PDB file of C-alpha atoms in Angstrom:
ATOM      1  CA  MET Y   1       0.107   0.064   0.238  1.00  0.00           C
ATOM      2  CA  TYR Y   2       3.271   2.659   0.529  1.00  0.00           C
ATOM      3  CA  LYS Y   3       4.454   1.211  -1.762  1.00  0.00           C
ATOM      4  CA  ASN Y   4       1.544   2.489  -4.181  1.00  0.00           C
ATOM      5  CA  THR Y   5       0.781   5.887  -2.327  1.00  0.00           C
ATOM      6  CA  SER Y   6       4.289   6.259  -2.978  1.00  0.00           C
ATOM      7  CA  ILE Y   7       5.325   5.515  -6.651  1.00  0.00           C
ATOM      8  CA  SER Y   8       1.584   8.042  -7.387  1.00  0.00           C
ATOM      9  CA  ILE Y   9       3.199  10.847  -4.833  1.00  0.00           C
ATOM     10  CA  ILE Y  10       6.528  10.716  -7.329  1.00  0.00           C
ATOM     11  CA  SER Y  11       4.401   9.927 -10.109  1.00  0.00           C
ATOM     12  CA  ILE Y  12       2.265  13.425  -9.670  1.00  0.00           C
ATOM     13  CA  ILE Y  13       6.181  15.554  -8.639  1.00  0.00           C
ATOM     14  CA  LEU Y  14       7.440  13.932 -11.690  1.00  0.00           C
ATOM     15  CA  GLY Y  15       4.996  15.558 -13.670  1.00  0.00           C
ATOM     16  CA  ILE Y  16       4.922  19.103 -12.363  1.00  0.00           C
ATOM     17  CA  ILE Y  17       7.540  18.942 -13.013  1.00  0.00           C
ATOM     18  CA  ILE Y  18       7.974  17.932 -16.451  1.00  0.00           C
ATOM     19  CA  ILE Y  19       4.776  20.280 -16.953  1.00  0.00           C
ATOM     20  CA  ALA Y  20       7.152  23.720 -14.972  1.00  0.00           C
ATOM     21  CA  PHE Y  21      10.179  22.519 -16.695  1.00  0.00           C
ATOM     22  CA  PRO Y  22       9.438  23.871 -20.143  1.00  0.00           C
ATOM     23  CA  LEU Y  23       7.264  26.746 -19.950  1.00  0.00           C
ATOM     24  CA  CYS Y  24      10.485  28.277 -18.244  1.00  0.00           C
ATOM     25  CA  GLY Y  25      11.656  27.908 -22.354  1.00  0.00           C
ATOM     26  CA  VAL Y  26      15.235  28.636 -21.456  1.00  0.00           C
ATOM     27  CA  ILE Y  27      16.931  24.483 -22.107  1.00  0.00           C
ATOM     28  CA  ALA Y  28      17.325  23.404 -24.909  1.00  0.00           C
ATOM     29  CA  ALA Y  29      15.357  20.832 -26.718  1.00  0.00           C
ATOM     30  CA  ALA Y  30      17.278  17.701 -26.202  1.00  0.00           C
ATOM     31  CA  ASP Y  31      18.125  19.066 -22.283  1.00  0.00           C
ATOM     32  CA  ILE Y  32      13.241  19.298 -22.573  1.00  0.00           C
ATOM     33  CA  LEU Y  33      13.425  15.765 -24.680  1.00  0.00           C
ATOM     34  CA  GLY Y  34      16.226  14.288 -22.698  1.00  0.00           C
ATOM     35  CA  LEU Y  35      14.910  15.366 -18.819  1.00  0.00           C
ATOM     36  CA  SER Y  36      11.056  14.181 -19.611  1.00  0.00           C
ATOM     37  CA  VAL Y  37      12.498  10.219 -20.649  1.00  0.00           C
ATOM     38  CA  LEU Y  38      15.012  11.326 -17.319  1.00  0.00           C
ATOM     39  CA  LEU Y  39      11.430  11.928 -15.136  1.00  0.00           C
ATOM     40  CA  LEU Y  40       9.931   8.651 -16.896  1.00  0.00           C
ATOM     41  CA  SER Y  41      12.783   6.861 -16.698  1.00  0.00           C
ATOM     42  CA  ILE Y  42      12.700   7.137 -12.911  1.00  0.00           C
ATOM     43  CA  PHE Y  43       8.876   6.081 -12.576  1.00  0.00           C
ATOM     44  CA  MET Y  44       9.047   3.453 -14.741  1.00  0.00           C
ATOM     45  CA  LEU Y  45      12.535   1.940 -12.845  1.00  0.00           C
ATOM     46  CA  GLY Y  46      10.400   2.816  -9.056  1.00  0.00           C
ATOM     47  CA  ASN Y  47       7.468   1.115 -10.241  1.00  0.00           C
ATOM     48  CA  GLY Y  48       9.634  -2.081 -11.686  1.00  0.00           C
ATOM     49  CA  LEU Y  49      10.699  -2.115  -8.586  1.00  0.00           C
ATOM     50  CA  SER Y  50       8.124  -1.809  -6.986  1.00  0.00           C
ATOM     51  CA  GLU Y  51       6.342  -4.072  -8.918  1.00  0.00           C
ATOM     52  CA  VAL Y  52       8.399  -6.757  -8.865  1.00  0.00           C
ATOM     53  CA  ASP Y  53       6.820  -8.135  -5.537  1.00  0.00           C
ATOM     54  CA  TYR Y  54       3.780  -8.979  -7.257  1.00  0.00           C
ATOM     55  CA  ASN Y  55       4.587  -9.602 -11.055  1.00  0.00           C
ATOM     56  CA  GLN Y  56       7.949 -10.492 -12.056  1.00  0.00           C
ATOM     57  CA  THR Y  57       7.630 -10.275 -15.272  1.00  0.00           C
ATOM     58  CA  ARG Y  58       6.001  -6.768 -14.886  1.00  0.00           C
ATOM     59  CA  GLY Y  59       8.225  -5.266 -12.971  1.00  0.00           C
ATOM     60  CA  THR Y  60      11.616  -7.025 -15.016  1.00  0.00           C
ATOM     61  CA  ILE Y  61       9.928  -5.654 -18.102  1.00  0.00           C
ATOM     62  CA  ASN Y  62       9.119  -1.889 -16.255  1.00  0.00           C
ATOM     63  CA  ILE Y  63      13.156  -2.154 -14.925  1.00  0.00           C
ATOM     64  CA  ILE Y  64      14.732  -2.728 -18.423  1.00  0.00           C
ATOM     65  CA  PHE Y  65      13.036  -0.133 -19.947  1.00  0.00           C
ATOM     66  CA  GLY Y  66      13.678   2.125 -17.414  1.00  0.00           C
ATOM     67  CA  ILE Y  67      16.943   1.458 -17.475  1.00  0.00           C
ATOM     68  CA  ILE Y  68      17.067   1.874 -21.238  1.00  0.00           C
ATOM     69  CA  MET Y  69      15.133   5.439 -21.041  1.00  0.00           C
ATOM     70  CA  LEU Y  70      17.529   6.553 -18.406  1.00  0.00           C
ATOM     71  CA  ILE Y  71      20.830   5.936 -20.806  1.00  0.00           C
ATOM     72  CA  ILE Y  72      18.730   7.069 -23.130  1.00  0.00           C
ATOM     73  CA  SER Y  73      18.103  10.097 -21.351  1.00  0.00           C
ATOM     74  CA  LEU Y  74      21.630  10.774 -19.690  1.00  0.00           C
ATOM     75  CA  GLY Y  75      22.691  10.841 -23.451  1.00  0.00           C
ATOM     76  CA  LEU Y  76      20.684  13.107 -24.425  1.00  0.00           C
ATOM     77  CA  ILE Y  77      20.984  15.976 -22.149  1.00  0.00           C
ATOM     78  CA  PHE Y  78      25.095  15.767 -20.880  1.00  0.00           C
ATOM     79  CA  ASN Y  79      26.570  14.844 -25.047  1.00  0.00           C
ATOM     80  CA  PRO Y  80      24.758  17.184 -27.759  1.00  0.00           C
ATOM     81  CA  SER Y  81      26.204  14.777 -30.399  1.00  0.00           C
ATOM     82  CA  VAL Y  82      23.622  12.314 -29.500  1.00  0.00           C
ATOM     83  CA  PHE Y  83      20.785  14.518 -30.441  1.00  0.00           C
ATOM     84  CA  ALA Y  84      22.125  15.447 -33.007  1.00  0.00           C
ATOM     85  CA  PHE Y  85      22.029  11.514 -33.827  1.00  0.00           C
ATOM     86  CA  LEU Y  86      19.051  11.303 -32.610  1.00  0.00           C
ATOM     87  CA  THR Y  87      16.543  14.372 -33.890  1.00  0.00           C
ATOM     88  CA  ALA Y  88      13.576  12.147 -35.498  1.00  0.00           C
ATOM     89  CA  LEU Y  89      14.186   8.765 -33.515  1.00  0.00           C
ATOM     90  CA  THR Y  90      13.547  11.271 -29.882  1.00  0.00           C
ATOM     91  CA  ILE Y  91      10.183  12.246 -30.333  1.00  0.00           C
ATOM     92  CA  TYR Y  92       9.341   8.614 -31.951  1.00  0.00           C
ATOM     93  CA  MET Y  93      10.850   7.129 -28.891  1.00  0.00           C
ATOM     94  CA  ALA Y  94       9.666   9.284 -26.187  1.00  0.00           C
ATOM     95  CA  GLY Y  95       5.702   8.437 -27.997  1.00  0.00           C
ATOM     96  CA  ILE Y  96       6.264   4.610 -28.767  1.00  0.00           C
ATOM     97  CA  PHE Y  97       8.055   4.668 -24.899  1.00  0.00           C
ATOM     98  CA  LEU Y  98       4.542   5.762 -24.008  1.00  0.00           C
ATOM     99  CA  ILE Y  99       2.750   3.319 -25.354  1.00  0.00           C
ATOM    100  CA  ILE Y 100       4.747   0.325 -24.241  1.00  0.00           C
ATOM    101  CA  ILE Y 101       4.452   1.492 -20.392  1.00  0.00           C
ATOM    102  CA  GLY Y 102       0.303   1.783 -20.981  1.00  0.00           C
ATOM    103  CA  LEU Y 103      -0.113  -1.853 -22.910  1.00  0.00           C
ATOM    104  CA  ILE Y 104       2.790  -2.524 -19.942  1.00  0.00           C
ATOM    105  CA  ILE Y 105       0.074  -0.973 -17.719  1.00  0.00           C
ATOM    106  CA  ILE Y 106      -3.193  -2.829 -19.049  1.00  0.00           C
ATOM    107  CA  VAL Y 107      -1.981  -5.946 -19.657  1.00  0.00           C
ATOM    108  CA  GLY Y 108      -0.690  -6.071 -16.167  1.00  0.00           C
ATOM    109  CA  ASN Y 109      -2.646  -3.505 -14.062  1.00  0.00           C
ATOM    110  CA  ARG Y 110      -5.179  -5.845 -13.613  1.00  0.00           C
ATOM    111  CA  ASP Y 111      -5.329  -4.823  -9.050  1.00  0.00           C
ATOM    112  CA  ASN Y 112      -6.365  -0.910  -9.893  1.00  0.00           C
ATOM    113  CA  LYS Y 113      -9.933   0.405 -10.937  1.00  0.00           C
ATOM    114  CA  TYR Y 114      -8.138   2.715 -13.061  1.00  0.00           C
ATOM    115  CA  GLY Y 115      -5.038   1.107 -14.027  1.00  0.00           C
ATOM    116  CA  PHE Y 116      -6.958  -0.226 -17.725  1.00  0.00           C
ATOM    117  CA  TRP Y 117      -7.535   3.346 -17.985  1.00  0.00           C
ATOM    118  CA  ILE Y 118      -4.124   4.667 -17.211  1.00  0.00           C
ATOM    119  CA  GLY Y 119      -2.598   2.516 -19.830  1.00  0.00           C
ATOM    120  CA  ILE Y 120      -5.432   3.675 -22.896  1.00  0.00           C
ATOM    121  CA  MET Y 121      -4.731   6.837 -21.764  1.00  0.00           C
ATOM    122  CA  GLY Y 122      -0.757   6.203 -22.320  1.00  0.00           C
ATOM    123  CA  ILE Y 123      -0.804   4.529 -26.236  1.00  0.00           C
ATOM    124  CA  LEU Y 124      -3.890   7.970 -26.672  1.00  0.00           C
ATOM    125  CA  LEU Y 125      -1.324  10.418 -25.072  1.00  0.00           C
ATOM    126  CA  GLY Y 126       1.625   8.300 -26.791  1.00  0.00           C
ATOM    127  CA  VAL Y 127       0.148   8.080 -30.570  1.00  0.00           C
ATOM    128  CA  LEU Y 128      -0.577  12.400 -30.136  1.00  0.00           C
ATOM    129  CA  TYR Y 129       2.864  12.616 -29.287  1.00  0.00           C
ATOM    130  CA  ILE Y 130       4.383  10.914 -32.742  1.00  0.00           C
ATOM    131  CA  ILE Y 131       1.476  12.820 -34.440  1.00  0.00           C
ATOM    132  CA  ILE Y 132       2.943  15.983 -32.566  1.00  0.00           C
ATOM    133  CA  GLY Y 133       6.089  14.823 -32.537  1.00  0.00           C
ATOM    134  CA  THR Y 134       5.768  14.769 -36.520  1.00  0.00           C
ATOM    135  CA  TYR Y 135       4.032  17.980 -37.360  1.00  0.00           C
ATOM    136  CA  ILE Y 136       4.781  19.981 -34.601  1.00  0.00           C
ATOM    137  CA  LYS Y 137       8.280  19.212 -33.645  1.00  0.00           C
ATOM    138  CA  ASN Y 138       7.995  21.574 -30.353  1.00  0.00           C
ATOM    139  CA  PRO Y 139      10.017  20.559 -27.048  1.00  0.00           C
ATOM    140  CA  ILE Y 140       7.432  22.325 -24.695  1.00  0.00           C
ATOM    141  CA  ILE Y 141       4.447  20.154 -25.656  1.00  0.00           C
ATOM    142  CA  LEU Y 142       5.843  16.914 -26.258  1.00  0.00           C
ATOM    143  CA  GLY Y 143       7.263  17.189 -22.382  1.00  0.00           C
ATOM    144  CA  SER Y 144       3.964  19.184 -21.534  1.00  0.00           C
ATOM    145  CA  LEU Y 145       2.330  15.655 -22.057  1.00  0.00           C
ATOM    146  CA  ILE Y 146       4.691  13.012 -20.559  1.00  0.00           C
ATOM    147  CA  GLY Y 147       4.184  15.810 -17.745  1.00  0.00           C
ATOM    148  CA  ILE Y 148       0.161  15.211 -18.142  1.00  0.00           C
ATOM    149  CA  TRP Y 149       0.091  11.534 -18.178  1.00  0.00           C
ATOM    150  CA  LEU Y 150       2.549  11.485 -15.513  1.00  0.00           C
ATOM    151  CA  LEU Y 151       0.271  13.355 -13.596  1.00  0.00           C
ATOM    152  CA  LEU Y 152      -2.832  11.347 -14.393  1.00  0.00           C
ATOM    153  CA  THR Y 153      -1.513   8.344 -13.139  1.00  0.00           C
ATOM    154  CA  GLY Y 154      -0.431   9.438 -10.119  1.00  0.00           C
ATOM    155  CA  ILE Y 155      -4.169  11.239  -9.045  1.00  0.00           C
ATOM    156  CA  LEU Y 156      -5.686   7.626 -10.060  1.00  0.00           C
ATOM    157  CA  ASN Y 157      -3.451   4.966  -8.378  1.00  0.00           C
ATOM    158  CA  LEU Y 158      -4.753   7.480  -5.876  1.00  0.00           C
ATOM    159  CA  LEU Y 159      -7.848   7.391  -6.420  1.00  0.00           C
ATOM    160  CA  ARG Y 160      -7.962   3.237  -6.881  1.00  0.00           C
TER     161      ARG Y 160
END
């Protein structure tokens, strides 16, 4: 119970941080996307660690994706050449990560009455992220989408 509440509160805080940072408008696009993916990876790692006790497969998948996302985000934040190399792919990667997270939540979150809707929301925001990223390419909007998903996920997890 305390793990889920803690993860929900962390999710809400990370969502607020992600929403707040793009509004500052000072951070470069690579840093905004890197920070968004970094905070999403922290959520995935925390969620995976808390779920290992209940569902080892889902927890392990979350941890693996969290580590992959952590490596990618640190590369985006600290190495500008990674951003140059992955510019087109970063938009799609974050959207794909949201879709994957949504699918993982739908498949394995049977104990939360809002689990299905959290998963659907992740999938829809992932698709929206890819569409907006393809046509608008505004890192402020893209970072905010991840923040909104984290914020809503935290709130719905607290309501369970």
